C-alpha positions as protocol buffer text, in pm:
chain_id: "A"
residue {
  index: 1
  type: MET
  ca { x: 17151 y: 5071 z: 18678 }
}
residue {
  index: 2
  type: ASP
  ca { x: 17410 y: 4883 z: 18917 }
}
residue {
  index: 3
  type: ASN
  ca { x: 17314 y: 4529 z: 18744 }
}
residue {
  index: 4
  type: LEU
  ca { x: 17329 y: 4658 z: 18402 }
}
residue {
  index: 5
  type: LEU
  ca { x: 17665 y: 4794 z: 18496 }
}
residue {
  index: 6
  type: LYS
  ca { x: 17734 y: 4440 z: 18593 }
}
residue {
  index: 7
  type: ALA
  ca { x: 17621 y: 4241 z: 18413 }
}
residue {
  index: 8
  type: ASP
  ca { x: 17764 y: 4419 z: 18098 }
}
residue {
  index: 9
  type: LEU
  ca { x: 18138 y: 4439 z: 18314 }
}
residue {
  index: 10
  type: TRP
  ca { x: 18023 y: 3997 z: 18356 }
}
residue {
  index: 11
  type: ALA
  ca { x: 17941 y: 3983 z: 17988 }
}
residue {
  index: 12
  type: PHE
  ca { x: 18337 y: 4208 z: 17915 }
}
residue {
  index: 13
  type: GLY
  ca { x: 18542 y: 3897 z: 18163 }
}
residue {
  index: 14
  type: ILE
  ca { x: 18384 y: 3663 z: 17902 }
}
residue {
  index: 15
  type: VAL
  ca { x: 18447 y: 3773 z: 17568 }
}
residue {
  index: 16
  type: ASN
  ca { x: 18739 y: 3926 z: 17677 }
}
residue {
  index: 17
  type: GLY
  ca { x: 18802 y: 3595 z: 17828 }
}
residue {
  index: 18
  type: LEU
  ca { x: 18828 y: 3478 z: 17558 }
}
residue {
  index: 19
  type: ALA
  ca { x: 19179 y: 3604 z: 17401 }
}
residue {
  index: 20
  type: GLY
  ca { x: 19454 y: 3431 z: 17529 }
}
residue {
  index: 21
  type: GLU
  ca { x: 19344 y: 3125 z: 17450 }
}
residue {
  index: 22
  type: LEU
  ca { x: 19285 y: 3061 z: 17041 }
}
residue {
  index: 23
  type: PRO
  ca { x: 19560 y: 3243 z: 16857 }
}
residue {
  index: 24
  type: TRP
  ca { x: 19363 y: 3115 z: 16545 }
}
residue {
  index: 25
  type: LEU
  ca { x: 19083 y: 3316 z: 16735 }
}
residue {
  index: 26
  type: ASP
  ca { x: 19252 y: 3625 z: 16868 }
}
residue {
  index: 27
  type: ALA
  ca { x: 19487 y: 3603 z: 16492 }
}
residue {
  index: 28
  type: LEU
  ca { x: 19068 y: 3661 z: 16319 }
}
residue {
  index: 29
  type: MET
  ca { x: 19009 y: 3900 z: 16550 }
}
residue {
  index: 30
  type: VAL
  ca { x: 19287 y: 4057 z: 16544 }
}
residue {
  index: 31
  type: SER
  ca { x: 19266 y: 4106 z: 16211 }
}
residue {
  index: 32
  type: VAL
  ca { x: 18874 y: 4267 z: 16249 }
}
residue {
  index: 33
  type: VAL
  ca { x: 18899 y: 4528 z: 16478 }
}
residue {
  index: 34
  type: ASN
  ca { x: 19172 y: 4739 z: 16283 }
}
residue {
  index: 35
  type: ASP
  ca { x: 19010 y: 5087 z: 16230 }
}
residue {
  index: 36
  type: TYR
  ca { x: 18966 y: 5010 z: 15837 }
}
residue {
  index: 37
  type: PHE
  ca { x: 18876 y: 4682 z: 15698 }
}
residue {
  index: 38
  type: VAL
  ca { x: 18510 y: 4604 z: 15859 }
}
residue {
  index: 39
  type: PRO
  ca { x: 18450 y: 5006 z: 15712 }
}
residue {
  index: 40
  type: ALA
  ca { x: 18602 y: 4908 z: 15393 }
}
residue {
  index: 41
  type: SER
  ca { x: 18442 y: 4623 z: 15253 }
}
residue {
  index: 42
  type: LEU
  ca { x: 18063 y: 4763 z: 15456 }
}
residue {
  index: 43
  type: GLY
  ca { x: 18222 y: 5129 z: 15190 }
}
residue {
  index: 44
  type: LEU
  ca { x: 18244 y: 4950 z: 14941 }
}
residue {
  index: 45
  type: MET
  ca { x: 17928 y: 4804 z: 14971 }
}
residue {
  index: 46
  type: LEU
  ca { x: 17741 y: 5082 z: 14958 }
}
residue {
  index: 47
  type: LEU
  ca { x: 17948 y: 5125 z: 14652 }
}
residue {
  index: 48
  type: ALA
  ca { x: 17793 y: 4883 z: 14458 }
}
residue {
  index: 49
  type: ALA
  ca { x: 17481 y: 5018 z: 14615 }
}
residue {
  index: 50
  type: TRP
  ca { x: 17533 y: 5295 z: 14420 }
}
residue {
  index: 51
  type: PHE
  ca { x: 17548 y: 5160 z: 14060 }
}
residue {
  index: 52
  type: SER
  ca { x: 17359 y: 4863 z: 14089 }
}
residue {
  index: 53
  type: GLY
  ca { x: 16908 y: 4826 z: 14002 }
}
residue {
  index: 54
  type: ARG
  ca { x: 16805 y: 4724 z: 13733 }
}
residue {
  index: 55
  type: SER
  ca { x: 16612 y: 4986 z: 13594 }
}
residue {
  index: 56
  type: VAL
  ca { x: 16690 y: 5389 z: 13697 }
}
residue {
  index: 57
  type: VAL
  ca { x: 16416 y: 5353 z: 13918 }
}
residue {
  index: 58
  type: GLU
  ca { x: 16559 y: 5063 z: 14129 }
}
residue {
  index: 59
  type: ARG
  ca { x: 16911 y: 5307 z: 14053 }
}
residue {
  index: 60
  type: GLY
  ca { x: 16798 y: 5596 z: 14176 }
}
residue {
  index: 61
  type: GLN
  ca { x: 16622 y: 5447 z: 14512 }
}
residue {
  index: 62
  type: ARG
  ca { x: 16924 y: 5247 z: 14662 }
}
residue {
  index: 63
  type: GLN
  ca { x: 17124 y: 5632 z: 14586 }
}
residue {
  index: 64
  type: ARG
  ca { x: 16848 y: 5799 z: 14811 }
}
residue {
  index: 65
  type: LEU
  ca { x: 17035 y: 5476 z: 15011 }
}
residue {
  index: 66
  type: VAL
  ca { x: 17310 y: 5526 z: 15015 }
}
residue {
  index: 67
  type: LEU
  ca { x: 17301 y: 5936 z: 15051 }
}
residue {
  index: 68
  type: ALA
  ca { x: 17082 y: 5850 z: 15347 }
}
residue {
  index: 69
  type: ALA
  ca { x: 17369 y: 5585 z: 15567 }
}
residue {
  index: 70
  type: LEU
  ca { x: 17614 y: 5906 z: 15470 }
}
residue {
  index: 71
  type: ILE
  ca { x: 17351 y: 6142 z: 15626 }
}
residue {
  index: 72
  type: SER
  ca { x: 17313 y: 5936 z: 15989 }
}
residue {
  index: 73
  type: VAL
  ca { x: 17710 y: 5894 z: 15989 }
}
residue {
  index: 74
  type: ALA
  ca { x: 17766 y: 6280 z: 15972 }
}
residue {
  index: 75
  type: THR
  ca { x: 17430 y: 6278 z: 16217 }
}
residue {
  index: 76
  type: SER
  ca { x: 17510 y: 5993 z: 16471 }
}
residue {
  index: 77
  type: SER
  ca { x: 17892 y: 6098 z: 16453 }
}
residue {
  index: 78
  type: LEU
  ca { x: 17810 y: 6459 z: 16561 }
}
residue {
  index: 79
  type: VAL
  ca { x: 17554 y: 6284 z: 16862 }
}
residue {
  index: 80
  type: LEU
  ca { x: 17799 y: 6051 z: 16984 }
}
residue {
  index: 81
  type: ALA
  ca { x: 18035 y: 6409 z: 16990 }
}
residue {
  index: 82
  type: TRP
  ca { x: 17784 y: 6598 z: 17225 }
}
residue {
  index: 83
  type: ILE
  ca { x: 17682 y: 6253 z: 17447 }
}
residue {
  index: 84
  type: ASN
  ca { x: 18100 y: 6174 z: 17534 }
}
residue {
  index: 85
  type: GLY
  ca { x: 18039 y: 6581 z: 17530 }
}
residue {
  index: 86
  type: ILE
  ca { x: 17876 y: 6508 z: 17861 }
}
residue {
  index: 87
  type: TYR
  ca { x: 17965 y: 6148 z: 17958 }
}
residue {
  index: 88
  type: PHE
  ca { x: 18318 y: 5948 z: 17957 }
}
residue {
  index: 89
  type: ARG
  ca { x: 18267 y: 5653 z: 18058 }
}
residue {
  index: 90
  type: PRO
  ca { x: 18645 y: 5487 z: 18036 }
}
residue {
  index: 91
  type: ARG
  ca { x: 18746 y: 5210 z: 17851 }
}
residue {
  index: 92
  type: PRO
  ca { x: 18809 y: 4866 z: 18064 }
}
residue {
  index: 93
  type: PHE
  ca { x: 19210 y: 4798 z: 18048 }
}
residue {
  index: 94
  type: ALA
  ca { x: 19194 y: 5175 z: 18226 }
}
residue {
  index: 95
  type: THR
  ca { x: 18997 y: 5005 z: 18527 }
}
residue {
  index: 96
  type: GLY
  ca { x: 19199 y: 4670 z: 18561 }
}
residue {
  index: 97
  type: ALA
  ca { x: 19356 y: 4434 z: 18375 }
}
residue {
  index: 98
  type: VAL
  ca { x: 19219 y: 4268 z: 18069 }
}
residue {
  index: 99
  type: ASN
  ca { x: 19324 y: 4059 z: 17780 }
}
residue {
  index: 100
  type: LEU
  ca { x: 19389 y: 4347 z: 17578 }
}
residue {
  index: 101
  type: LEU
  ca { x: 19486 y: 4264 z: 17131 }
}
residue {
  index: 102
  type: PHE
  ca { x: 19419 y: 4654 z: 16974 }
}
residue {
  index: 103
  type: TYR
  ca { x: 19577 y: 4985 z: 17078 }
}
residue {
  index: 104
  type: GLN
  ca { x: 19425 y: 5148 z: 17379 }
}
residue {
  index: 105
  type: PRO
  ca { x: 19173 y: 5465 z: 17206 }
}
residue {
  index: 106
  type: THR
  ca { x: 19082 y: 5780 z: 17449 }
}
residue {
  index: 107
  type: ASP
  ca { x: 18757 y: 5930 z: 17347 }
}
residue {
  index: 108
  type: SER
  ca { x: 18514 y: 5780 z: 17592 }
}
residue {
  index: 109
  type: ALA
  ca { x: 18420 y: 5408 z: 17517 }
}
residue {
  index: 110
  type: PHE
  ca { x: 18043 y: 5433 z: 17546 }
}
residue {
  index: 111
  type: PRO
  ca { x: 17911 y: 5409 z: 17371 }
}
residue {
  index: 112
  type: SER
  ca { x: 18080 y: 5287 z: 17099 }
}
residue {
  index: 113
  type: ASN
  ca { x: 18169 y: 5468 z: 16769 }
}
residue {
  index: 114
  type: PRO
  ca { x: 18243 y: 5183 z: 16528 }
}
residue {
  index: 115
  type: ALA
  ca { x: 17917 y: 5040 z: 16606 }
}
residue {
  index: 116
  type: MET
  ca { x: 17753 y: 5339 z: 16585 }
}
residue {
  index: 117
  type: VAL
  ca { x: 17932 y: 5417 z: 16190 }
}
residue {
  index: 118
  type: GLY
  ca { x: 17878 y: 4991 z: 16108 }
}
residue {
  index: 119
  type: PHE
  ca { x: 17537 y: 4920 z: 16247 }
}
residue {
  index: 120
  type: GLY
  ca { x: 17444 y: 5203 z: 16064 }
}
residue {
  index: 121
  type: MET
  ca { x: 17544 y: 5156 z: 15765 }
}
residue {
  index: 122
  type: ALA
  ca { x: 17441 y: 4742 z: 15782 }
}
residue {
  index: 123
  type: ALA
  ca { x: 17153 y: 4893 z: 15797 }
}
residue {
  index: 124
  type: ALA
  ca { x: 17149 y: 5099 z: 15472 }
}
residue {
  index: 125
  type: VAL
  ca { x: 17277 y: 4817 z: 15274 }
}
residue {
  index: 126
  type: TRP
  ca { x: 17043 y: 4603 z: 15427 }
}
residue {
  index: 127
  type: TRP
  ca { x: 16773 y: 4786 z: 15281 }
}
residue {
  index: 128
  type: THR
  ca { x: 16885 y: 4911 z: 14984 }
}
residue {
  index: 129
  type: HIS
  ca { x: 17023 y: 4497 z: 14879 }
}
residue {
  index: 130
  type: ARG
  ca { x: 16874 y: 4232 z: 15175 }
}
residue {
  index: 131
  type: PRO
  ca { x: 17149 y: 3921 z: 15103 }
}
residue {
  index: 132
  type: LEU
  ca { x: 17424 y: 4211 z: 15114 }
}
residue {
  index: 133
  type: GLY
  ca { x: 17308 y: 4304 z: 15411 }
}
residue {
  index: 134
  type: VAL
  ca { x: 17246 y: 3985 z: 15593 }
}
residue {
  index: 135
  type: VAL
  ca { x: 17629 y: 3958 z: 15530 }
}
residue {
  index: 136
  type: ALA
  ca { x: 17704 y: 4383 z: 15565 }
}
residue {
  index: 137
  type: TYR
  ca { x: 17534 y: 4331 z: 15956 }
}
residue {
  index: 138
  type: LEU
  ca { x: 17750 y: 3976 z: 16000 }
}
residue {
  index: 139
  type: LEU
  ca { x: 18059 y: 4260 z: 15944 }
}
residue {
  index: 140
  type: ALA
  ca { x: 17934 y: 4517 z: 16196 }
}
residue {
  index: 141
  type: ALA
  ca { x: 17847 y: 4197 z: 16474 }
}
residue {
  index: 142
  type: LEU
  ca { x: 18246 y: 4026 z: 16428 }
}
residue {
  index: 143
  type: PHE
  ca { x: 18382 y: 4389 z: 16430 }
}
residue {
  index: 144
  type: SER
  ca { x: 18203 y: 4540 z: 16745 }
}
residue {
  index: 145
  type: SER
  ca { x: 18260 y: 4192 z: 16871 }
}
residue {
  index: 146
  type: ALA
  ca { x: 18634 y: 4237 z: 16852 }
}
residue {
  index: 147
  type: ARG
  ca { x: 18630 y: 4538 z: 16985 }
}
residue {
  index: 148
  type: VAL
  ca { x: 18511 y: 4344 z: 17276 }
}
residue {
  index: 149
  type: TYR
  ca { x: 18682 y: 4039 z: 17330 }
}
residue {
  index: 150
  type: ALA
  ca { x: 19021 y: 4330 z: 17250 }
}
residue {
  index: 151
  type: GLY
  ca { x: 18990 y: 4469 z: 17556 }
}
residue {
  index: 152
  type: VAL
  ca { x: 18881 y: 4777 z: 17437 }
}
residue {
  index: 153
  type: THR
  ca { x: 18533 y: 4827 z: 17475 }
}
residue {
  index: 154
  type: TYR
  ca { x: 18208 y: 4700 z: 17716 }
}
residue {
  index: 155
  type: PRO
  ca { x: 17903 y: 4541 z: 17544 }
}
residue {
  index: 156
  type: LEU
  ca { x: 17659 y: 4748 z: 17649 }
}
residue {
  index: 157
  type: ASP
  ca { x: 17902 y: 4999 z: 17487 }
}
residue {
  index: 158
  type: VAL
  ca { x: 17841 y: 4861 z: 17143 }
}
residue {
  index: 159
  type: VAL
  ca { x: 17476 y: 4814 z: 17246 }
}
residue {
  index: 160
  type: ALA
  ca { x: 17429 y: 5236 z: 17299 }
}
residue {
  index: 161
  type: GLY
  ca { x: 17629 y: 5206 z: 16930 }
}
residue {
  index: 162
  type: ALA
  ca { x: 17496 y: 5005 z: 16748 }
}
residue {
  index: 163
  type: LEU
  ca { x: 17163 y: 5146 z: 16805 }
}
residue {
  index: 164
  type: ILE
  ca { x: 17224 y: 5479 z: 16696 }
}
residue {
  index: 165
  type: GLY
  ca { x: 17342 y: 5401 z: 16387 }
}
residue {
  index: 166
  type: PHE
  ca { x: 17074 y: 5175 z: 16357 }
}
residue {
  index: 167
  type: GLY
  ca { x: 16777 y: 5475 z: 16430 }
}
residue {
  index: 168
  type: PHE
  ca { x: 16962 y: 5741 z: 16237 }
}
residue {
  index: 169
  type: THR
  ca { x: 17024 y: 5550 z: 15924 }
}
residue {
  index: 170
  type: TYR
  ca { x: 16633 y: 5524 z: 15982 }
}
residue {
  index: 171
  type: LEU
  ca { x: 16572 y: 5886 z: 16077 }
}
residue {
  index: 172
  type: SER
  ca { x: 16799 y: 5989 z: 15809 }
}
residue {
  index: 173
  type: THR
  ca { x: 16612 y: 5737 z: 15506 }
}
residue {
  index: 174
  type: LYS
  ca { x: 16229 y: 5906 z: 15647 }
}
residue {
  index: 175
  type: ALA
  ca { x: 16394 y: 6221 z: 15615 }
}
residue {
  index: 176
  type: MET
  ca { x: 16487 y: 6205 z: 15284 }
}
residue {
  index: 177
  type: GLU
  ca { x: 16084 y: 6172 z: 15152 }
}
residue {
  index: 178
  type: LYS
  ca { x: 16025 y: 6514 z: 15385 }
}
residue {
  index: 179
  type: ILE
  ca { x: 16271 y: 6678 z: 15221 }
}
residue {
  index: 180
  type: GLU
  ca { x: 16203 y: 6577 z: 14883 }
}
residue {
  index: 181
  type: PRO
  ca { x: 16252 y: 6726 z: 14621 }
}
residue {
  index: 182
  type: LEU
  ca { x: 16671 y: 6777 z: 14728 }
}
residue {
  index: 183
  type: PRO
  ca { x: 16739 y: 6458 z: 14676 }
}
residue {
  index: 184
  type: THR
  ca { x: 16631 y: 6454 z: 14374 }
}
residue {
  index: 185
  type: TRP
  ca { x: 16788 y: 6778 z: 14294 }
}
residue {
  index: 186
  type: VAL
  ca { x: 17154 y: 6527 z: 14392 }
}
residue {
  index: 187
  type: LEU
  ca { x: 17043 y: 6309 z: 14226 }
}
residue {
  index: 188
  type: GLN
  ca { x: 17046 y: 6525 z: 13868 }
}
residue {
  index: 189
  type: LEU
  ca { x: 17265 y: 6700 z: 13972 }
}
residue {
  index: 190
  type: VAL
  ca { x: 17577 y: 6394 z: 14006 }
}
residue {
  index: 191
  type: ARG
  ca { x: 17440 y: 6176 z: 13750 }
}
residue {
  index: 192
  type: ARG
  ca { x: 17564 y: 6551 z: 13466 }
}
residue {
  index: 193
  type: LEU
  ca { x: 17841 y: 6467 z: 13694 }
}
residue {
  index: 194
  type: ARG
  ca { x: 17903 y: 6149 z: 13586 }
}
residue {
  index: 195
  type: LEU
  ca { x: 17948 y: 6055 z: 13915 }
}
residue {
  index: 196
  type: ALA
  ca { x: 17640 y: 5766 z: 13875 }
}
């Protein structure tokens, strides 16, 4: 465990050490690191998936995956809150000098909430539309690495958050199969309301 933390600090030092060296890279990372751009982009991708599909059956499959993504974000957020209640990891800027390019969050660094949400949503986009899923994964990776670059989280926090997000999206898609006909009833209700 000690070696893992040393590797984590070493990797953080390399990535965060780049901040301030290239103004164009700083500008890119500052525009990506915010709490809105990538989550909104991933949300729009899921919205596009909700209304896309060549047939009613394909559209229904995609809508089930979007529902699974929403369930995943909700359940993984509860798990993250539980983990944060048990273990608090200080942010990098709280433990030493860093190149800080972002505001100072006060919650635990571990696991990374943005990585959890980003990779969880990206997994759902990937399973609904592979080419768009590649873009979603790239956005989630850029979003997460920008948090390390900006000095607000460690690489290990990102890895843990990504695994939780991906894992809960996978479990949510499997759960959708087990709780049938509930997803079908939800989709029928949404269609009656002209929301699908």
